Amino acid sequence: MIITGHAEGILMHRTLRSALRAGSELDAHGINWELLIHIDSPTPEMQAYITANQDFLVSFPLYRNSFKDLSASRNFMVGKAKGTIITFLDADDIVSESWLLAGVTKLQKLSKPAVLHTEWLINFGEQNLAWRKYDSRSKAEDALIMVWANRWDSVVMAPRRVFEDFPYAPNTDGFGSEDWHFGSQTLAAGIPHYVVPGTALFARRKDVSEMSIQQADRRTVHYTDLLDIDYFKHIDPAVIAGFQSRRPATTSASLRHKARSVSVRAAKKLAAAASAHPTLRGHADRARRRFAAGRQSAGAARFPAWLLDEWRALHAIDRQIFPDQQLLATIPFYISEMYELGIAYRNLVQYVSKQPDYIFVIPHLVAGGADLVVLNYVRALQKLHPDWHILVITTDNTPSPWADRLPEGVDYMPWGKVCVDSGIWQDLHLQLFARLIVQLRCKRLHIIQSALGFAFAAAYTRLLRANDYTVYACAFCEDIDDEGRFIGHIHSGLPAAYPALDAICTDNAAVADQLAWEYGLERDKFVVHYQPAEINQIIQPKSGHSEPLRILWASRVSTQKRPDLLKRIAQKLNPVDFAIDAYGSLHNDFTAEYFDGISALTYQGSFSGLQSIDLSDYDVFLYTSANDGVPNVLLGIAAAGLPIVASAAGGVGEFIKNNRTGLLIEPIDDIDAYVQALHLLKNDPGLAHELAVNAQQLLQTQHGPDVLEKQFRRLVS
């Protein structure tokens, strides 16, 4: 029996007393046993206890190290123990008298190695909790459950060779939950786990424990064979159907207990109110006595008699342990036999044809600039590394109509839809995502606009940095909400994820300068990747124009795109000389009626890409966005041969060079400057033609089909 300690101090004395009590049962049956103690990096409190109790502790081999890791402590002590059977106990746990003898007896009767657990765990101290544990099931059932949580606690008993063959994985570099990993690996190897009937562990819950530290550090479980992707893909659907047809009995019991707890609180309030009234006081007293008697009976009925007897007996060792009637009636039950996360995990891995070499984490694939960037990167990566396998994960629960644009051979996983369809709570998405990334064993991640992706990078920075993951993100531009607040992933996601990132890819240098100034980010960490223009042909610019001058505005009708500027510009134009057609889907609170009553402006409704508009009908393109990268729409317009008048927003100026490739308006809300620019192009067709030709030349050099591939090669070679 190995007791591991660190900061428990005098609490270890009670643990030792309970261990000796259990050991006396072995003595009575002539079974040899030893008790060893390992102290890892003792705190002053622990050292003070050891010093004060040297005469007592001299009876036990006591080892000290500075591992600062419970896994290392346990593995070290396996090498020091002499027994053929080993069990561990933390230095603030209390074990039932029956544990050692019943466990040894069970192991001796088995024909093959197994891992044993106490039947019950009772948490006391800072939090009261009851946990009834169960035997392992089939490998598939165990695997589905172990995605959610460890089915057992840290106190285990097994033949020595099990611990030698399956040493505890280190709780370092962003990994943790060594007991969870040990259980998973042994189950994957076909080693069953059994509970020992009539045994219990009483574990002290503290404000700060190893478990709470690991949770706060966002540690996740090491790769385990039990959650192997290929294995999960082939789990028999009948196993899942069996789970779904019968929820664990503990679930319904827990729900009944919750309802009963509410009833208890309500009855107390009613009794208190009744007692204040002289006439009702007598009735209230009688009702209270009947209610208390019923509660005592119901509370005791939740636990077997042997457990209640042991619970009371251990009061002699630790005065905090006692099954009073209120506790028995109200203590919550912990449920570990939950399968929902496992089913979601199985549904997700169906979309993985083989282990990926590169993973893109994005919100969706819809018609949009950022989504086009995703497709550009995927295509460039396929050209650079045709032997690599690519996985694209969409984390939002929204349709992705552009998913069919992904090149052949690229895996597409609709994470958001699968999780919602599987009924997974939002607060579990991050845990499941971390589990998936570790199991995929892919060390290259590229986050583009995904809130979940940024949250993962921020929460698991230690895991990513310490385990040689390469993580890229993209930054394009900020957006503006209805109240005028600047929003977007460059504010809500990227700064928190920044420590985990190796590089930040962007389609414009302006956002890199902005973020370096606003957040103090390293400018050298940004890599500008000008995106290739998605065009079928370059159309020769016109040498003249229509009468009136036909102007196209095509964008989202949203706060960011400043349709208010468009409206004010149109109000200053003579409809005899100018005619503006506005295309765009309506967002925020904008309606089609917003553009009514302006003679020079006609709202034409939404559009599906520039290809859905006959661009030959127009002479000039007008762009009024407040924030942007290098907009793809401007690249498409340049290819169509239209001269451009655009706001100097974000990275727009990296393509629209004023008086060279277009007319750039700064400040962006200078209405008169837009009007003057449009008059200039109307009155000087030669200038309009020259600007359009120059824009096409820059388009081919800065946004040619091979530009991104050449730029990306420096990052991923």
XYZ file of C-alpha atoms in Angstrom:
717
model
C 0.000 0.000 0.000
C 1.539 3.266 -1.179
C 0.526 6.631 0.286
C 1.551 9.682 -1.729
C 1.705 13.102 -0.102
C 2.722 16.667 -0.758
C 0.846 19.355 1.199
C -1.529 17.397 3.423
C 0.320 17.951 6.708
C -1.503 16.521 9.738
C -4.263 15.147 7.509
C -1.912 12.309 6.561
C -2.081 11.049 10.137
C -5.747 10.154 9.679
C -4.954 8.489 6.354
C -2.289 6.349 8.030
C -4.673 5.349 10.794
C -7.286 4.207 8.281
C -4.611 2.314 6.320
C -3.440 0.483 9.443
C -7.035 -0.325 10.296
C -7.546 -1.902 6.870
C -4.178 -3.658 7.108
C -5.206 -5.367 10.326
C -7.710 -7.376 8.294
C -4.829 -8.687 6.170
C -2.886 -9.540 9.318
C -5.851 -11.524 10.628
C -5.810 -13.650 7.472
C -2.050 -14.181 7.397
C -1.439 -12.000 4.332
C 1.887 -10.173 4.233
C 1.720 -6.495 3.383
C 3.773 -3.325 3.603
C 2.915 0.353 3.780
C 5.209 2.809 2.013
C 5.067 6.610 1.986
C 6.256 8.968 -0.719
C 6.459 12.713 -0.102
C 6.873 14.834 -3.214
C 8.150 18.384 -2.686
C 6.797 18.649 0.879
C 5.266 21.915 2.007
C 6.270 23.371 5.397
C 3.065 21.916 6.863
C 3.930 18.446 5.619
C 7.507 18.742 6.829
C 6.305 19.867 10.263
C 4.054 16.808 10.552
C 6.890 14.447 9.577
C 9.259 16.034 12.081
C 6.727 15.922 14.908
C 5.811 12.263 14.283
C 9.168 10.665 13.564
C 8.662 7.950 16.174
C 5.411 6.889 14.513
C 6.604 7.198 10.917
C 9.843 5.288 11.484
C 7.847 2.073 11.050
C 7.213 2.841 7.380
C 9.669 3.246 4.495
C 9.452 6.938 3.645
C 10.826 8.354 0.384
C 11.193 11.986 -0.632
C 11.609 13.533 -4.059
C 10.978 16.776 -5.887
C 9.075 15.432 -8.882
C 6.194 17.883 -8.445
C 4.079 15.345 -10.291
C 1.839 12.681 -8.794
C 2.408 10.402 -11.783
C 6.151 10.400 -11.242
C 5.614 9.686 -7.537
C 3.488 6.644 -8.235
C 5.771 5.265 -10.940
C 8.794 5.703 -8.658
C 7.107 3.878 -5.803
C 6.096 0.923 -7.957
C 9.813 0.269 -8.285
C 10.283 0.442 -4.508
C 7.382 -1.803 -3.508
C 7.975 -5.510 -2.846
C 4.428 -6.784 -3.149
C 2.886 -8.573 -6.105
C -0.245 -6.470 -5.592
C -0.165 -2.667 -5.252
C -2.734 -0.090 -4.196
C -2.390 3.681 -3.960
C -3.899 6.115 -1.484
C -3.593 9.899 -1.423
C -2.403 11.348 1.881
C -5.759 12.927 2.741
C -7.980 9.917 1.884
C -9.704 7.591 4.329
C -10.269 4.003 3.207
C -12.818 1.505 4.482
C -11.629 -1.343 6.668
C -12.675 -3.906 4.049
C -10.750 -2.475 1.104
C -7.428 -4.316 1.346
C -8.669 -7.779 2.239
C -11.646 -7.758 -0.127
C -9.521 -6.418 -2.978
C -6.690 -8.906 -2.515
C -9.162 -11.772 -2.217
C -10.907 -10.756 -5.445
C -7.658 -10.443 -7.390
C -6.484 -13.854 -6.202
C -9.680 -15.442 -7.531
C -9.420 -13.881 -11.000
C -7.835 -15.790 -13.862
C -6.274 -12.704 -15.471
C -5.058 -9.263 -14.362
C -7.634 -6.645 -13.477
C -7.822 -3.193 -11.920
C -9.986 -2.822 -8.821
C -11.849 0.163 -7.360
C -13.881 0.789 -4.245
C -17.604 0.476 -4.801
C -18.351 3.856 -3.277
C -16.611 7.203 -3.015
C -17.864 9.708 -0.456
C -16.431 13.206 -0.732
C -16.396 15.288 2.425
C -14.837 18.557 3.564
C -15.385 21.528 1.259
C -17.964 19.608 -0.754
C -20.139 16.592 -0.018
C -20.675 14.150 -2.850
C -21.568 10.481 -3.235
C -20.385 8.386 -6.157
C -21.317 4.782 -6.757
C -19.006 3.182 -9.289
C -19.576 0.234 -11.603
C -17.613 -2.503 -13.363
C -16.191 -1.909 -16.812
C -18.361 -2.999 -19.720
C -17.454 -3.905 -23.276
C -14.539 -1.999 -24.787
C -16.897 -0.002 -27.010
C -19.160 0.984 -24.116
C -16.193 1.931 -21.937
C -14.688 3.995 -24.741
C -17.910 5.941 -25.266
C -18.166 6.726 -21.555
C -14.488 7.613 -21.083
C -14.701 10.440 -23.625
C -16.855 12.280 -21.077
C -15.045 11.538 -17.834
C -13.014 9.012 -15.893
C -15.318 6.238 -14.714
C -13.323 5.746 -11.522
C -11.192 7.648 -9.015
C -7.479 7.522 -8.214
C -7.562 4.754 -5.577
C -6.897 1.561 -7.501
C -5.573 -1.911 -6.757
C -3.940 -4.140 -9.357
C -1.177 -6.702 -9.844
C 2.222 -5.065 -9.834
C 2.872 -5.914 -13.497
C -0.148 -3.818 -14.578
C 1.497 -0.691 -13.169
C 4.802 -1.683 -14.751
C 3.220 -2.247 -18.171
C 1.046 0.878 -17.967
C 2.962 3.554 -16.052
C 1.153 6.764 -15.232
C 1.543 9.453 -17.890
C 3.193 12.660 -16.645
C 1.052 15.623 -15.601
C 3.233 18.070 -17.479
C 3.202 20.226 -20.598
C -0.539 20.784 -20.601
C -1.502 17.175 -19.931
C -3.159 15.837 -16.815
C -5.755 13.445 -15.423
C -3.254 10.625 -15.061
C -5.897 8.330 -13.551
C -8.159 8.903 -16.528
C -5.328 8.034 -18.893
C -4.313 4.956 -16.877
C -7.882 3.692 -16.942
C -8.175 4.320 -20.679
C -4.939 2.591 -21.579
C -5.650 -0.483 -19.469
C -9.170 -0.776 -20.877
C -7.799 -0.478 -24.412
C -5.460 -3.387 -23.636
C -8.365 -5.550 -22.528
C -7.729 -5.320 -18.784
C -11.089 -5.206 -16.998
C -11.913 -2.844 -14.157
C -14.072 -4.092 -11.292
C -15.521 -2.497 -8.208
C -15.090 -4.440 -4.978
C -18.495 -4.825 -3.304
C -18.678 -3.596 0.264
C -15.746 -1.184 0.010
C -15.603 2.599 0.147
C -13.219 5.508 -0.090
C -13.776 8.759 1.802
C -11.911 11.519 -0.021
C -11.452 15.004 1.355
C -12.478 17.762 -1.073
C -10.405 20.931 -0.762
C -10.663 24.373 -2.339
C -7.292 23.726 -3.969
C -6.557 20.154 -5.030
C -4.557 18.493 -7.761
C -7.786 18.039 -9.716
C -8.800 21.690 -9.348
C -5.305 22.801 -10.344
C -5.440 20.670 -13.485
C -8.896 21.977 -14.350
C -7.770 25.574 -13.877
C -4.728 24.898 -16.064
C -6.998 23.421 -18.764
C -5.021 20.211 -18.883
C -6.293 17.424 -21.089
C -5.639 13.704 -21.295
C -2.675 12.283 -23.211
C -3.345 10.391 -26.404
C -4.933 7.071 -25.547
C -5.514 3.959 -27.607
C -9.031 3.689 -26.181
C -10.108 6.796 -28.131
C -8.267 5.837 -31.315
C -9.940 7.471 -34.315
C -10.116 4.340 -36.452
C -11.458 2.275 -33.558
C -14.216 4.775 -32.837
C -15.230 4.975 -36.486
C -16.088 1.280 -36.400
C -17.952 1.068 -33.093
C -21.098 -0.957 -33.731
C -24.144 1.354 -33.968
C -26.004 -1.269 -31.941
C -23.860 -0.323 -28.939
C -25.004 3.279 -29.248
C -28.611 2.230 -29.728
C -28.332 0.176 -26.552
C -27.036 3.180 -24.608
C -29.756 5.445 -25.921
C -32.490 2.956 -25.078
C -31.531 2.859 -21.414
C -30.079 5.768 -19.510
C -28.021 4.823 -16.437
C -30.108 4.238 -13.336
C -28.022 6.832 -11.492
C -29.329 9.524 -13.806
C -32.966 9.094 -12.879
C -31.976 8.679 -9.224
C -30.087 11.951 -9.385
C -33.093 13.716 -10.876
C -35.350 12.336 -8.167
C -32.862 13.500 -5.541
C -32.792 16.989 -7.043
C -36.593 17.190 -6.903
C -36.526 15.951 -3.321
C -33.969 18.614 -2.359
C -36.261 21.320 -3.724
C -39.124 19.842 -1.711
C -37.014 19.887 1.457
C -36.217 23.588 1.064
C -39.858 24.449 0.277
C -41.165 22.493 3.266
C -38.767 24.282 5.598
C -39.965 27.685 4.417
C -43.628 26.722 4.762
C -43.067 25.321 8.250
C -41.293 28.494 9.326
C -44.138 30.634 8.043
C -46.756 28.462 9.765
C -44.891 28.559 13.094
C -45.308 32.322 13.224
C -49.084 31.918 13.475
C -50.395 30.725 16.903
C -53.256 28.684 15.453
C -51.048 26.900 12.917
C -48.035 26.358 15.163
C -49.242 23.039 16.552
C -50.109 21.695 13.128
C -46.723 22.843 11.837
C -44.871 21.069 14.659
C -46.662 17.792 13.964
C -46.042 18.142 10.206
C -42.378 18.917 10.856
C -41.954 15.774 12.974
C -43.628 13.604 10.361
C -41.549 15.217 7.600
C -38.286 14.762 9.538
C -39.050 11.099 10.173
C -39.786 10.552 6.500
C -36.618 12.369 5.459
C -34.486 10.240 7.799
C -35.977 7.111 6.347
C -35.557 8.289 2.755
C -31.985 9.486 3.348
C -30.820 6.206 4.829
C -32.538 4.278 2.040
C -30.224 5.892 -0.508
C -27.246 3.936 0.846
C -26.628 0.298 1.776
C -26.526 -0.588 5.488
C -22.884 -1.684 5.422
C -21.843 1.734 4.039
C -23.739 3.559 6.778
C -22.051 1.378 9.408
C -18.598 2.079 7.979
C -19.436 5.763 7.622
C -20.170 5.927 11.334
C -17.156 3.808 12.269
C -14.775 6.148 10.422
C -16.011 8.990 12.605
C -13.516 7.624 15.153
C -10.691 8.427 12.710
C -11.931 11.694 11.212
C -14.552 13.753 13.038
C -15.695 15.350 9.787
C -16.965 11.970 8.607
C -20.442 11.170 9.871
C -23.689 10.200 8.128
C -26.103 12.571 9.839
C -29.665 12.486 8.595
C -29.573 15.835 6.831
C -26.446 14.837 4.916
C -27.897 11.477 3.916
C -31.035 13.148 2.614
C -29.353 15.925 0.669
C -25.898 14.771 -0.477
C -25.784 14.892 -4.303
C -24.742 11.926 -6.405
C -22.014 12.192 -9.014
C -22.653 10.458 -12.325
C -19.749 9.251 -14.447
C -21.595 6.748 -16.636
C -22.496 9.326 -19.301
C -22.155 8.487 -22.974
C -23.379 11.572 -24.889
C -19.934 13.073 -25.417
C -18.667 9.707 -26.635
C -21.446 9.459 -29.209
C -20.677 12.979 -30.441
C -16.991 12.052 -30.690
C -17.860 8.944 -32.691
C -20.091 10.968 -35.013
C -17.310 13.507 -35.558
C -14.568 11.048 -36.448
C -16.737 9.555 -39.189
C -15.666 12.579 -41.243
C -11.946 11.743 -40.954
C -10.772 9.428 -43.713
C -7.203 9.261 -42.397
C -4.868 11.050 -40.029
C -4.560 14.683 -41.133
C -1.296 16.539 -41.666
C -2.897 19.990 -41.537
C -6.139 21.159 -39.916
C -8.059 24.326 -40.755
C -10.420 25.459 -37.979
C -13.051 27.824 -39.361
C -16.608 28.893 -38.433
C -18.310 27.950 -41.723
C -17.926 27.909 -45.485
C -20.348 30.385 -46.996
C -20.160 33.049 -49.676
C -17.726 35.510 -48.136
C -14.246 36.927 -48.223
C -12.831 34.966 -45.278
C -14.331 31.760 -46.636
C -12.682 32.392 -49.985
C -9.380 32.796 -48.140
C -9.886 29.336 -46.645
C -10.367 27.827 -50.098
C -7.300 29.689 -51.363
C -5.149 28.324 -48.549
C -6.406 24.777 -49.023
C -5.646 24.851 -52.738
C -2.214 26.399 -52.196
C -1.370 23.812 -49.532
C -2.384 20.959 -51.829
C -0.001 22.271 -54.470
C 2.823 22.724 -51.978
C 2.365 19.351 -50.279
C 0.333 16.994 -52.463
C 1.159 14.132 -50.064
C -0.392 15.899 -47.071
C -3.910 15.109 -45.934
C -6.029 18.167 -45.058
C -8.962 18.368 -42.653
C -11.305 21.373 -42.572
C -13.427 21.741 -39.396
C -16.367 24.160 -39.312
C -17.140 24.980 -35.686
C -20.408 26.945 -36.016
C -23.791 25.293 -36.380
C -24.586 27.049 -39.656
C -24.958 25.686 -43.191
C -21.769 25.660 -45.260
C -22.864 25.690 -48.917
C -19.289 26.283 -50.043
C -18.103 23.004 -48.519
C -18.587 21.413 -51.925
C -15.944 23.803 -53.289
C -13.231 22.074 -51.266
C -10.820 20.176 -53.514
C -11.163 16.435 -53.833
C -9.403 14.488 -51.111
C -9.926 17.134 -48.398
C -11.885 15.953 -45.344
C -14.683 18.217 -44.150
C -16.014 17.943 -40.558
C -19.191 19.925 -39.653
C -18.259 20.109 -35.954
C -20.922 22.621 -34.948
C -23.792 20.727 -36.537
C -22.688 17.360 -35.141
C -22.345 18.730 -31.607
C -25.744 20.403 -31.686
C -27.405 17.349 -33.233
C -25.777 15.225 -30.522
C -27.157 17.481 -27.785
C -23.761 18.499 -26.401
C -23.853 21.447 -24.019
C -21.890 24.484 -25.163
C -19.597 24.405 -22.117
C -18.392 20.912 -23.111
C -17.384 21.853 -26.664
C -13.930 23.008 -25.621
C -13.202 19.813 -23.666
C -14.341 17.665 -26.592
C -12.378 19.745 -29.093
C -9.177 19.355 -27.080
C -9.750 15.606 -26.884
C -10.261 15.427 -30.645
C -7.154 17.463 -31.506
C -4.943 15.300 -29.274
C -6.374 12.088 -30.724
C -5.962 13.307 -34.323
C -2.202 13.563 -33.638
C -1.852 16.435 -36.090
C 0.570 19.141 -35.017
C -0.372 21.796 -37.598
C -3.433 23.954 -36.914
C -4.669 26.991 -38.812
C -7.440 29.049 -37.163
C -9.452 31.334 -39.413
C -12.250 33.362 -37.765
C -13.392 30.485 -35.520
C -14.448 31.501 -31.995
C -13.977 27.921 -30.780
C -10.585 27.705 -32.449
C -9.373 30.883 -30.769
C -10.803 29.760 -27.414
C -8.976 26.439 -27.739
C -5.661 28.134 -28.513
C -6.096 30.521 -25.580
C -7.129 27.846 -23.070
C -4.592 25.223 -24.138
C -1.591 27.437 -24.872
C 0.643 25.396 -22.583
C -0.319 22.157 -24.324
C 0.291 23.632 -27.768
C 3.600 25.339 -26.994
C 5.124 22.506 -24.971
C 4.237 19.770 -27.441
C 5.554 21.278 -30.662
C 2.256 22.217 -32.239
C 2.483 24.771 -35.019
C -0.474 27.117 -34.803
C -1.353 29.832 -37.303
C -4.262 32.250 -37.269
C -5.657 34.763 -39.711
C -6.510 38.414 -39.131
C -8.447 40.449 -41.669
C -10.304 43.436 -40.270
C -12.662 44.559 -37.551
C -16.404 45.007 -37.836
C -18.854 47.513 -36.321
C -22.065 46.601 -34.521
C -25.319 48.533 -34.469
C -24.151 50.659 -31.540
C -20.910 51.685 -33.227
C -18.714 49.309 -31.226
C -15.684 47.800 -32.962
C -15.973 44.027 -32.887
C -14.600 40.988 -34.707
C -12.258 38.089 -34.093
C -9.196 40.337 -34.186
C -10.478 41.689 -30.855
C -12.545 38.890 -29.322
C -10.344 35.948 -30.236
C -6.872 36.688 -31.501
C -5.319 38.670 -28.602
C -6.122 35.934 -26.052
C -4.862 33.214 -28.408
C -1.750 35.193 -29.368
C 0.709 33.411 -26.994
C -0.098 30.096 -28.686
C 0.457 31.376 -32.223
C 3.544 30.898 -34.357
C 2.407 33.345 -37.021
C -0.582 35.489 -37.921
C -1.489 35.449 -41.590
C -3.299 38.439 -43.036
C -4.379 39.658 -46.444
C -3.337 43.219 -45.655
C -0.540 44.989 -43.819
C -2.864 47.592 -42.317
C -4.423 45.197 -39.813
C -0.957 44.037 -38.749
C 0.029 47.621 -38.017
C -3.255 48.201 -36.205
C -2.927 45.172 -33.918
C 0.740 45.822 -33.228
C -0.208 49.321 -32.058
C -3.425 48.484 -30.197
C -2.246 45.342 -28.393
C 1.537 45.528 -28.506
C 1.794 42.390 -30.656
C 5.064 41.606 -32.405
C 4.880 43.046 -35.900
C 7.294 40.395 -37.141
C 4.793 37.694 -36.190
C 2.470 38.880 -38.961
C 2.821 37.509 -42.476
C 1.024 39.282 -45.319
C -0.435 36.865 -47.848
C -2.118 38.759 -50.670
C -4.926 36.552 -51.892
C -5.229 35.410 -55.499
C -8.074 36.977 -57.466
C -10.801 34.444 -58.308
C -11.379 35.552 -61.895
C -12.052 33.757 -65.136
C -10.768 36.459 -67.465
C -9.406 39.994 -67.614
C -11.816 42.304 -69.489
C -10.424 45.255 -71.403
C -11.489 48.526 -69.698
C -13.923 50.775 -71.537
C -12.608 53.834 -73.321
C -15.821 55.791 -72.696
C -18.898 55.699 -70.460
C -22.672 55.693 -70.515
C -25.002 58.628 -70.137
C -25.856 58.930 -67.338
C -22.712 57.492 -65.712
C -23.747 54.094 -64.356
C -22.269 53.337 -60.928
C -22.304 49.968 -59.165
C -22.279 49.505 -55.375
C -22.213 45.810 -54.371
C -21.650 44.763 -50.768
C -23.513 43.739 -47.633
C -26.010 46.338 -46.525
C -24.582 46.474 -43.024
C -23.109 49.005 -40.626
C -19.567 48.013 -41.579
C -20.156 48.709 -45.284
C -21.551 52.199 -44.594
C -24.688 52.298 -46.764
C -25.361 55.612 -45.027
C -22.428 57.090 -46.955
C -23.822 55.654 -50.182
C -27.165 57.273 -49.466
C -25.660 60.693 -48.747
C -23.451 60.498 -51.861
C -26.455 59.668 -54.053
C -28.422 62.569 -52.607
C -25.731 64.944 -53.913
C -25.690 63.516 -57.446
C -27.853 64.760 -60.293
C -29.896 61.784 -61.567
C -29.590 63.169 -65.088
C -25.821 62.601 -64.966
C -25.455 59.705 -62.500
C -27.333 56.462 -61.770
C -26.323 54.170 -58.907
C -27.452 50.556 -58.579
C -26.974 49.112 -55.101
C -26.783 45.343 -54.563
C -26.473 43.567 -51.243
C -28.171 41.389 -48.653
C -29.776 43.274 -45.772
C -28.172 43.033 -42.337
C -28.493 44.693 -38.944
C -31.690 46.762 -39.011
C -31.492 47.872 -42.640
C -34.486 47.396 -44.926
C -35.009 47.870 -48.653
C -37.002 51.014 -47.873
C -33.836 52.601 -46.482
C -32.905 53.693 -50.028
C -36.355 54.993 -51.035
C -36.816 58.557 -52.262
C -33.366 59.059 -53.812
C -33.604 59.664 -57.553
C -30.004 58.736 -58.378
C -30.079 55.457 -56.393
C -31.907 52.175 -56.971
C -31.705 49.232 -54.591
C -31.583 46.039 -56.678
C -31.681 43.433 -53.888
C -29.154 40.806 -52.924
C -26.666 39.159 -55.266
C -24.732 35.905 -55.405
C -21.211 36.936 -56.287
C -20.142 39.370 -58.976
C -20.840 36.737 -61.597
C -24.554 37.222 -60.920
C -24.342 40.899 -62.012
C -23.823 42.022 -65.606
C -20.783 44.201 -64.946
C -20.668 45.385 -68.560
C -23.660 47.588 -67.767
C -21.558 49.756 -65.459
C -18.868 52.412 -65.785
C -17.575 52.860 -62.203
C -17.507 50.846 -58.995
C -18.151 52.670 -55.702
C -16.940 51.196 -52.378
C -17.731 52.799 -48.997
C -16.694 50.238 -46.350
C -15.530 51.493 -42.939
C -13.299 48.495 -42.191
C -11.755 45.917 -44.467
C -8.734 43.953 -45.501
C -8.018 43.826 -49.202
C -11.575 43.147 -50.394
C -12.024 40.338 -52.896
C -14.800 42.324 -54.535
C -12.305 44.993 -55.587
C -10.116 42.366 -57.209
C -13.078 41.025 -59.174
C -14.108 44.521 -60.215
C -10.590 45.319 -61.406
C -10.598 42.166 -63.521
C -13.892 43.333 -65.047
C -12.226 46.570 -66.160
C -14.164 49.060 -64.034
C -12.407 52.053 -62.462
C -12.827 52.176 -58.680
C -13.655 54.901 -56.159
C -13.104 53.493 -52.657
C -12.797 54.482 -49.022
C -9.290 54.289 -47.544
C -10.402 51.625 -45.048
C -8.030 49.007 -43.657
C -6.083 47.328 -46.424
C -8.019 48.891 -49.308
C -5.123 51.269 -49.918
C -2.816 48.327 -50.562
C -4.660 47.720 -53.823
C -6.257 51.071 -54.607
C -3.290 53.400 -54.961
C -4.719 56.910 -55.206
C -4.612 58.364 -58.729
C -2.803 55.222 -59.957
C -5.085 52.209 -59.615
C -8.190 54.073 -58.467
C -9.371 57.034 -56.454
C -8.968 56.657 -52.698
C -11.135 58.661 -50.331
C -9.693 59.760 -46.990
C -11.195 60.417 -44.549
C -13.701 57.760 -45.477
C -16.764 59.840 -44.578
C -15.862 62.816 -46.796
C -19.016 62.876 -48.922
C -17.832 65.756 -51.093
C -14.645 63.844 -51.957
C -16.689 60.894 -53.260
C -18.880 63.210 -55.313
C -15.858 65.017 -56.756
C -14.193 61.683 -57.628
C -17.274 60.511 -59.512
C -17.504 63.819 -61.391
C -13.797 63.536 -62.255
C -14.237 60.076 -63.792
C -17.317 61.224 -65.710
C -15.527 64.237 -67.117
C -12.223 62.461 -67.848
C -12.822 59.066 -69.523
C -9.102 58.846 -70.249
C -8.278 58.912 -66.536
C -10.948 56.300 -65.844
C -9.408 54.039 -68.492
C -5.876 54.569 -67.162
C -6.865 53.761 -63.570
C -8.625 50.571 -64.669
C -5.622 49.406 -66.748
C -3.195 50.089 -63.890
C -5.422 48.196 -61.464
C -5.398 45.165 -63.754
C -1.612 45.241 -63.931
C -1.334 45.305 -60.115
C -3.964 42.583 -59.947
C -1.796 40.227 -61.997
C 1.436 40.939 -60.143
C 0.180 41.233 -56.538
C -2.801 38.870 -56.757
C -1.817 36.419 -59.460
C -2.726 32.722 -59.227
C 0.705 31.637 -57.941
C 1.364 34.506 -55.515
C -0.225 32.912 -52.442
C 1.480 29.595 -53.086
C 4.874 31.302 -53.156
C 4.124 33.299 -49.996
C 2.660 30.315 -48.138
C 5.673 28.150 -48.978
C 7.856 30.204 -46.618
C 5.512 29.362 -43.757
C 4.772 25.667 -44.254
C 7.778 24.248 -46.072
